[in-house]
Each structure stands twice: as C-alpha cells, then as structure tokens.
Amino acid sequence: METSRDRRKAQRRDEILRAAAAVFARRGYHGTTIAGIAAEMNAPRSAVGYHHFETKEDIALAIVQHQRARWAELIRRVSDGPGSGLEQLLTILLSAALDARRNPLAAAAARLTFEQRAAELSFPAGDLQWRATGEQMIARSISEGDLVTTRAASEIVTQFFAASYGLVTAEDNGFEEPRTQYNLCRLWADLLLALGVDDPATMLARLTVVELPD
C-alpha cells in the first residue's frame, strides 16, 4: 500500500527529473551539475539527495529511460500506420522533434543520447535502436520501389538523422528561427530531391505529427 511518504518521495523524484531535464537540455551533460539542478528547483543542493539518485549520470539515465519508452510508443504507432518506410521515418523524426519542443524530458533525452559518446556515458543499450529502425524503414522503401537509389540505407539514415538534429540544435542556439516543422520540411525537401524523389512537397504534405502523452 502506498503511503504518504512514498507519494512525497515520488513527487520529489519527478521534480528532480524535470528540473534536471531543463538543465541538461540547455547545457548538455558536462555543463550540468547537481547544484545547477537544485537551483533550477529553487531548492538547496540537499534536495537532490543520494536517496533519490546517487550520481548525475543516474539522473541522466532515468531521463533517457523514461523517454525511450515514449519513443518506442511513437515508433510502434507510426510503424502500424500508413505510408512508405521513408514517410514513416520522417513522421517519426518530425514528431520527436516537435515533442522535444514542448517536453523538456524529451529535449534532454535527445541531447543526452547524441552526446553519450562524447560525454562517455554508459547508458544500457536497451531495446530501442534508432539507427536500426531507420535503416529498416529506408530499406523497405528501396525494396518496394518507393525510393530508387544506389545509396546504402545506413548512409541515408545517417544523413537524415545528422541533418535533422543539427537543424534543431541550430534553432536552439539562435542560428535559425524556431520554426521547427517548417525548417525541417525545407531541409528534407532538399535531401529528398538529392535522393531522386520527384515531388518532395507532396510527400512532406502527407506527414502527420503524432502526439504522445507526457
């Protein structure tokens, strides 16, 4: 039976994660400190106690694990829906990017995931494999004739992932106006033309944004 103490502990844990997410999203892993997280909460450093999380890396891992479950649900919903593999991949990227714009946990998880090698973070592999999912979708588009190209699926996925994350990062740093959907579709139109897609505008107009509960 859940006690009032359990509820307070769970509430405090959630407060820590949300405050940490805001700081991780702004400053990255190396720029975040326990003291900075406490300041984001308007609380003393002791509020982020060892009985909640032993280390900053534990907090980062909890954020990433929470978001991985949401990303997995996004991928499942899009994969079960209509569209070519390429369209499904772009739907996932667009939905994930817009989700990160409204949800600090999603924004932090995305940044931590991209930074994990440089930051030497040891996140467990888990079941969610972004690259493998993207490669499967692109390979399906190639095999079904929706995408006619001699380029490897892995190369195409790398280009879309890197370009998309780079654009979102450029918005975050003031190099682009924060019009994420417009900017991504403009970027993707150029990439799709380079891949030989005849009418990128029509394909991009078919994309829908999948919203997930927090």
Tab-separated table of C-alpha atoms in Angstrom:
chain	number	residue	atom	x	y	z
A	1	MET	CA	0.000	0.000	0.000
A	2	GLU	CA	1.366	3.388	-0.995
A	3	THR	CA	1.969	5.714	1.914
A	4	SER	CA	2.072	9.498	2.037
A	5	ARG	CA	5.846	9.209	2.415
A	6	ASP	CA	6.012	7.158	-0.796
A	7	ARG	CA	3.948	9.777	-2.612
A	8	ARG	CA	6.176	12.604	-1.407
A	9	LYS	CA	9.273	10.698	-2.462
A	10	ALA	CA	7.804	10.017	-5.922
A	11	GLN	CA	6.815	13.668	-6.276
A	12	ARG	CA	10.290	14.838	-5.312
A	13	ARG	CA	11.853	12.384	-7.772
A	14	ASP	CA	9.646	13.746	-10.545
A	15	GLU	CA	10.594	17.313	-9.612
A	16	ILE	CA	14.279	16.404	-9.771
A	17	LEU	CA	13.910	14.767	-13.187
A	18	ARG	CA	12.009	17.703	-14.673
A	19	ALA	CA	14.446	20.258	-13.298
A	20	ALA	CA	17.417	18.195	-14.446
A	21	ALA	CA	15.871	17.789	-17.890
A	22	ALA	CA	15.588	21.548	-18.293
A	23	VAL	CA	19.259	21.995	-17.378
A	24	PHE	CA	20.522	19.053	-19.471
A	25	ALA	CA	18.587	20.361	-22.479
A	26	ARG	CA	20.172	23.816	-22.145
A	27	ARG	CA	23.700	22.965	-21.056
A	28	GLY	CA	24.350	19.359	-22.011
A	29	TYR	CA	25.757	16.686	-19.736
A	30	HIS	CA	29.099	18.283	-18.935
A	31	GLY	CA	27.514	21.678	-18.320
A	32	THR	CA	25.075	20.314	-15.752
A	33	THR	CA	25.801	19.963	-12.050
A	34	ILE	CA	23.814	18.747	-9.070
A	35	ALA	CA	23.954	22.292	-7.711
A	36	GLY	CA	22.580	23.583	-11.010
A	37	ILE	CA	19.697	21.128	-10.864
A	38	ALA	CA	18.889	22.205	-7.310
A	39	ALA	CA	18.987	25.852	-8.391
A	40	GLU	CA	16.528	25.055	-11.190
A	41	MET	CA	14.217	23.700	-8.476
A	42	ASN	CA	14.766	26.792	-6.305
A	43	ALA	CA	15.871	24.361	-3.629
A	44	PRO	CA	19.066	23.685	-1.664
A	45	ARG	CA	21.565	21.205	-3.059
A	46	SER	CA	20.493	18.687	-0.421
A	47	ALA	CA	17.089	18.456	-2.155
A	48	VAL	CA	18.783	16.330	-4.826
A	49	GLY	CA	19.752	13.755	-2.223
A	50	TYR	CA	21.525	10.438	-2.626
A	51	HIS	CA	18.352	8.639	-1.549
A	52	HIS	CA	16.851	9.711	-4.891
A	53	PHE	CA	19.852	9.478	-7.238
A	54	GLU	CA	23.440	8.667	-6.348
A	55	THR	CA	25.043	10.490	-9.268
A	56	LYS	CA	24.352	12.944	-12.071
A	57	GLU	CA	24.678	10.035	-14.502
A	58	ASP	CA	21.881	8.199	-12.674
A	59	ILE	CA	19.619	11.195	-13.230
A	60	ALA	CA	20.556	11.320	-16.915
A	61	LEU	CA	19.865	7.599	-17.281
A	62	ALA	CA	16.431	7.928	-15.652
A	63	ILE	CA	15.515	10.698	-18.097
A	64	VAL	CA	16.699	8.688	-21.101
A	65	GLN	CA	14.886	5.535	-19.971
A	66	HIS	CA	11.657	7.470	-19.467
A	67	GLN	CA	11.903	8.966	-22.940
A	68	ARG	CA	12.912	5.705	-24.594
A	69	ALA	CA	9.549	4.267	-23.591
A	70	ARG	CA	7.797	7.228	-25.236
A	71	TRP	CA	9.943	6.959	-28.374
A	72	ALA	CA	9.195	3.235	-28.588
A	73	GLU	CA	5.474	4.010	-28.446
A	74	LEU	CA	5.910	6.644	-31.169
A	75	ILE	CA	7.725	4.175	-33.412
A	76	ARG	CA	5.093	1.494	-32.788
A	77	ARG	CA	2.221	3.807	-33.651
A	78	VAL	CA	3.861	5.120	-36.814
A	79	SER	CA	5.005	1.665	-37.944
A	80	ASP	CA	1.455	0.353	-37.604
A	81	GLY	CA	0.094	3.215	-39.695
A	82	PRO	CA	0.093	4.103	-43.401
A	83	GLY	CA	2.902	5.427	-45.546
A	84	SER	CA	6.117	4.240	-47.121
A	85	GLY	CA	9.121	3.460	-44.982
A	86	LEU	CA	10.652	6.833	-45.866
A	87	GLU	CA	7.454	8.670	-44.950
A	88	GLN	CA	7.246	6.793	-41.671
A	89	LEU	CA	10.833	7.695	-40.803
A	90	LEU	CA	10.197	11.381	-41.478
A	91	THR	CA	6.977	11.218	-39.451
A	92	ILE	CA	8.931	9.818	-36.507
A	93	LEU	CA	11.672	12.449	-36.805
A	94	LEU	CA	9.161	15.288	-37.113
A	95	SER	CA	7.046	14.056	-34.205
A	96	ALA	CA	10.099	13.531	-31.999
A	97	ALA	CA	11.462	16.993	-32.805
A	98	LEU	CA	8.173	18.743	-32.038
A	99	ASP	CA	7.759	16.658	-28.886
A	100	ALA	CA	11.153	17.910	-27.721
A	101	ARG	CA	9.985	21.474	-28.287
A	102	ARG	CA	7.173	21.111	-25.743
A	103	ASN	CA	8.575	18.483	-23.366
A	104	PRO	CA	11.873	19.180	-21.531
A	105	LEU	CA	12.312	15.478	-20.725
A	106	ALA	CA	12.216	14.675	-24.435
A	107	ALA	CA	14.610	17.514	-25.279
A	108	ALA	CA	17.063	16.419	-22.594
A	109	ALA	CA	16.899	12.770	-23.611
A	110	ALA	CA	17.600	13.651	-27.239
A	111	ARG	CA	20.629	15.755	-26.327
A	112	LEU	CA	21.957	13.168	-23.875
A	113	THR	CA	21.539	10.408	-26.454
A	114	PHE	CA	23.522	12.348	-29.066
A	115	GLU	CA	26.173	13.351	-26.517
A	116	GLN	CA	26.612	9.999	-24.809
A	117	ARG	CA	29.787	9.006	-26.660
A	118	ALA	CA	31.500	12.374	-26.235
A	119	ALA	CA	30.382	12.533	-22.600
A	120	GLU	CA	31.466	8.916	-22.035
A	121	LEU	CA	28.059	7.946	-20.675
A	122	SER	CA	27.359	4.259	-20.251
A	123	PHE	CA	23.643	4.040	-20.974
A	124	PRO	CA	22.406	0.439	-21.344
A	125	ALA	CA	21.709	-0.439	-24.968
A	126	GLY	CA	18.021	-1.195	-24.370
A	127	ASP	CA	15.528	-2.425	-26.945
A	128	LEU	CA	15.137	0.883	-28.772
A	129	GLN	CA	17.573	1.155	-31.681
A	130	TRP	CA	17.066	4.377	-33.611
A	131	ARG	CA	19.541	3.594	-36.361
A	132	ALA	CA	18.306	0.042	-36.930
A	133	THR	CA	14.702	1.249	-37.079
A	134	GLY	CA	15.573	3.949	-39.591
A	135	GLU	CA	17.600	1.589	-41.753
A	136	GLN	CA	14.750	-0.923	-41.853
A	137	MET	CA	12.316	1.767	-42.971
A	138	ILE	CA	14.623	3.098	-45.679
A	139	ALA	CA	15.457	-0.434	-46.845
A	140	ARG	CA	11.734	-1.147	-47.157
A	141	SER	CA	11.227	1.963	-49.281
A	142	ILE	CA	14.085	0.891	-51.538
A	143	SER	CA	12.881	-2.704	-51.867
A	144	GLU	CA	9.303	-1.624	-52.585
A	145	GLY	CA	10.413	0.885	-55.223
A	146	ASP	CA	9.278	3.989	-53.334
A	147	LEU	CA	12.886	5.163	-53.260
A	148	VAL	CA	15.126	4.475	-56.249
A	149	THR	CA	18.752	4.870	-55.218
A	150	THR	CA	22.059	3.041	-55.181
A	151	ARG	CA	22.997	4.538	-51.826
A	152	ALA	CA	23.026	2.347	-48.740
A	153	ALA	CA	20.152	2.674	-46.291
A	154	SER	CA	22.644	3.280	-43.481
A	155	GLU	CA	24.135	6.258	-45.324
A	156	ILE	CA	20.717	7.792	-45.956
A	157	VAL	CA	19.660	7.361	-42.335
A	158	THR	CA	22.867	8.970	-41.092
A	159	GLN	CA	22.285	11.965	-43.342
A	160	PHE	CA	18.693	12.493	-42.204
A	161	PHE	CA	19.480	11.999	-38.518
A	162	ALA	CA	22.548	14.244	-38.510
A	163	ALA	CA	20.965	16.992	-40.608
A	164	SER	CA	17.736	16.991	-38.612
A	165	TYR	CA	19.423	17.092	-35.216
A	166	GLY	CA	21.835	19.717	-36.478
A	167	LEU	CA	18.976	21.943	-37.584
A	168	VAL	CA	17.185	21.628	-34.241
A	169	THR	CA	20.457	22.439	-32.479
A	170	ALA	CA	20.909	25.466	-34.739
A	171	GLU	CA	17.465	26.680	-33.664
A	172	ASP	CA	18.380	26.140	-30.016
A	173	ASN	CA	21.478	28.298	-30.462
A	174	GLY	CA	19.773	31.118	-32.321
A	175	PHE	CA	21.127	30.403	-35.802
A	176	GLU	CA	17.630	29.670	-37.124
A	177	GLU	CA	14.243	30.986	-36.103
A	178	PRO	CA	12.481	28.309	-34.017
A	179	ARG	CA	10.062	27.216	-36.725
A	180	THR	CA	10.901	23.560	-36.360
A	181	GLN	CA	8.335	21.930	-38.628
A	182	TYR	CA	8.830	24.487	-41.400
A	183	ASN	CA	12.612	24.335	-41.163
A	184	LEU	CA	12.750	20.536	-41.105
A	185	CYS	CA	10.460	20.200	-44.115
A	186	ARG	CA	12.518	22.751	-46.046
A	187	LEU	CA	15.686	20.823	-45.190
A	188	TRP	CA	14.151	17.466	-46.059
A	189	ALA	CA	12.856	18.769	-49.395
A	190	ASP	CA	16.449	19.359	-50.492
A	191	LEU	CA	17.586	15.958	-49.219
A	192	LEU	CA	14.676	14.206	-50.924
A	193	LEU	CA	15.418	15.929	-54.225
A	194	ALA	CA	19.022	14.753	-53.959
A	195	LEU	CA	17.701	11.217	-53.451
A	196	GLY	CA	15.673	11.460	-56.647
A	197	VAL	CA	12.216	11.912	-55.112
A	198	ASP	CA	10.189	13.652	-57.832
A	199	ASP	CA	7.728	15.589	-55.677
A	200	PRO	CA	9.043	16.139	-52.145
A	201	ALA	CA	6.376	18.755	-51.382
A	202	THR	CA	3.565	16.243	-51.840
A	203	MET	CA	5.308	13.658	-49.680
A	204	LEU	CA	6.025	16.174	-46.937
A	205	ALA	CA	2.434	17.440	-47.013
A	206	ARG	CA	1.271	13.922	-46.157
A	207	LEU	CA	3.280	13.820	-42.930
A	208	THR	CA	1.300	13.969	-39.710
A	209	VAL	CA	2.504	14.778	-36.218
A	210	VAL	CA	1.949	12.021	-33.668
A	211	GLU	CA	1.497	13.476	-30.196
A	212	LEU	CA	2.284	11.366	-27.154
A	213	PRO	CA	1.090	11.888	-23.589
A	214	ASP	CA	3.691	13.129	-21.139
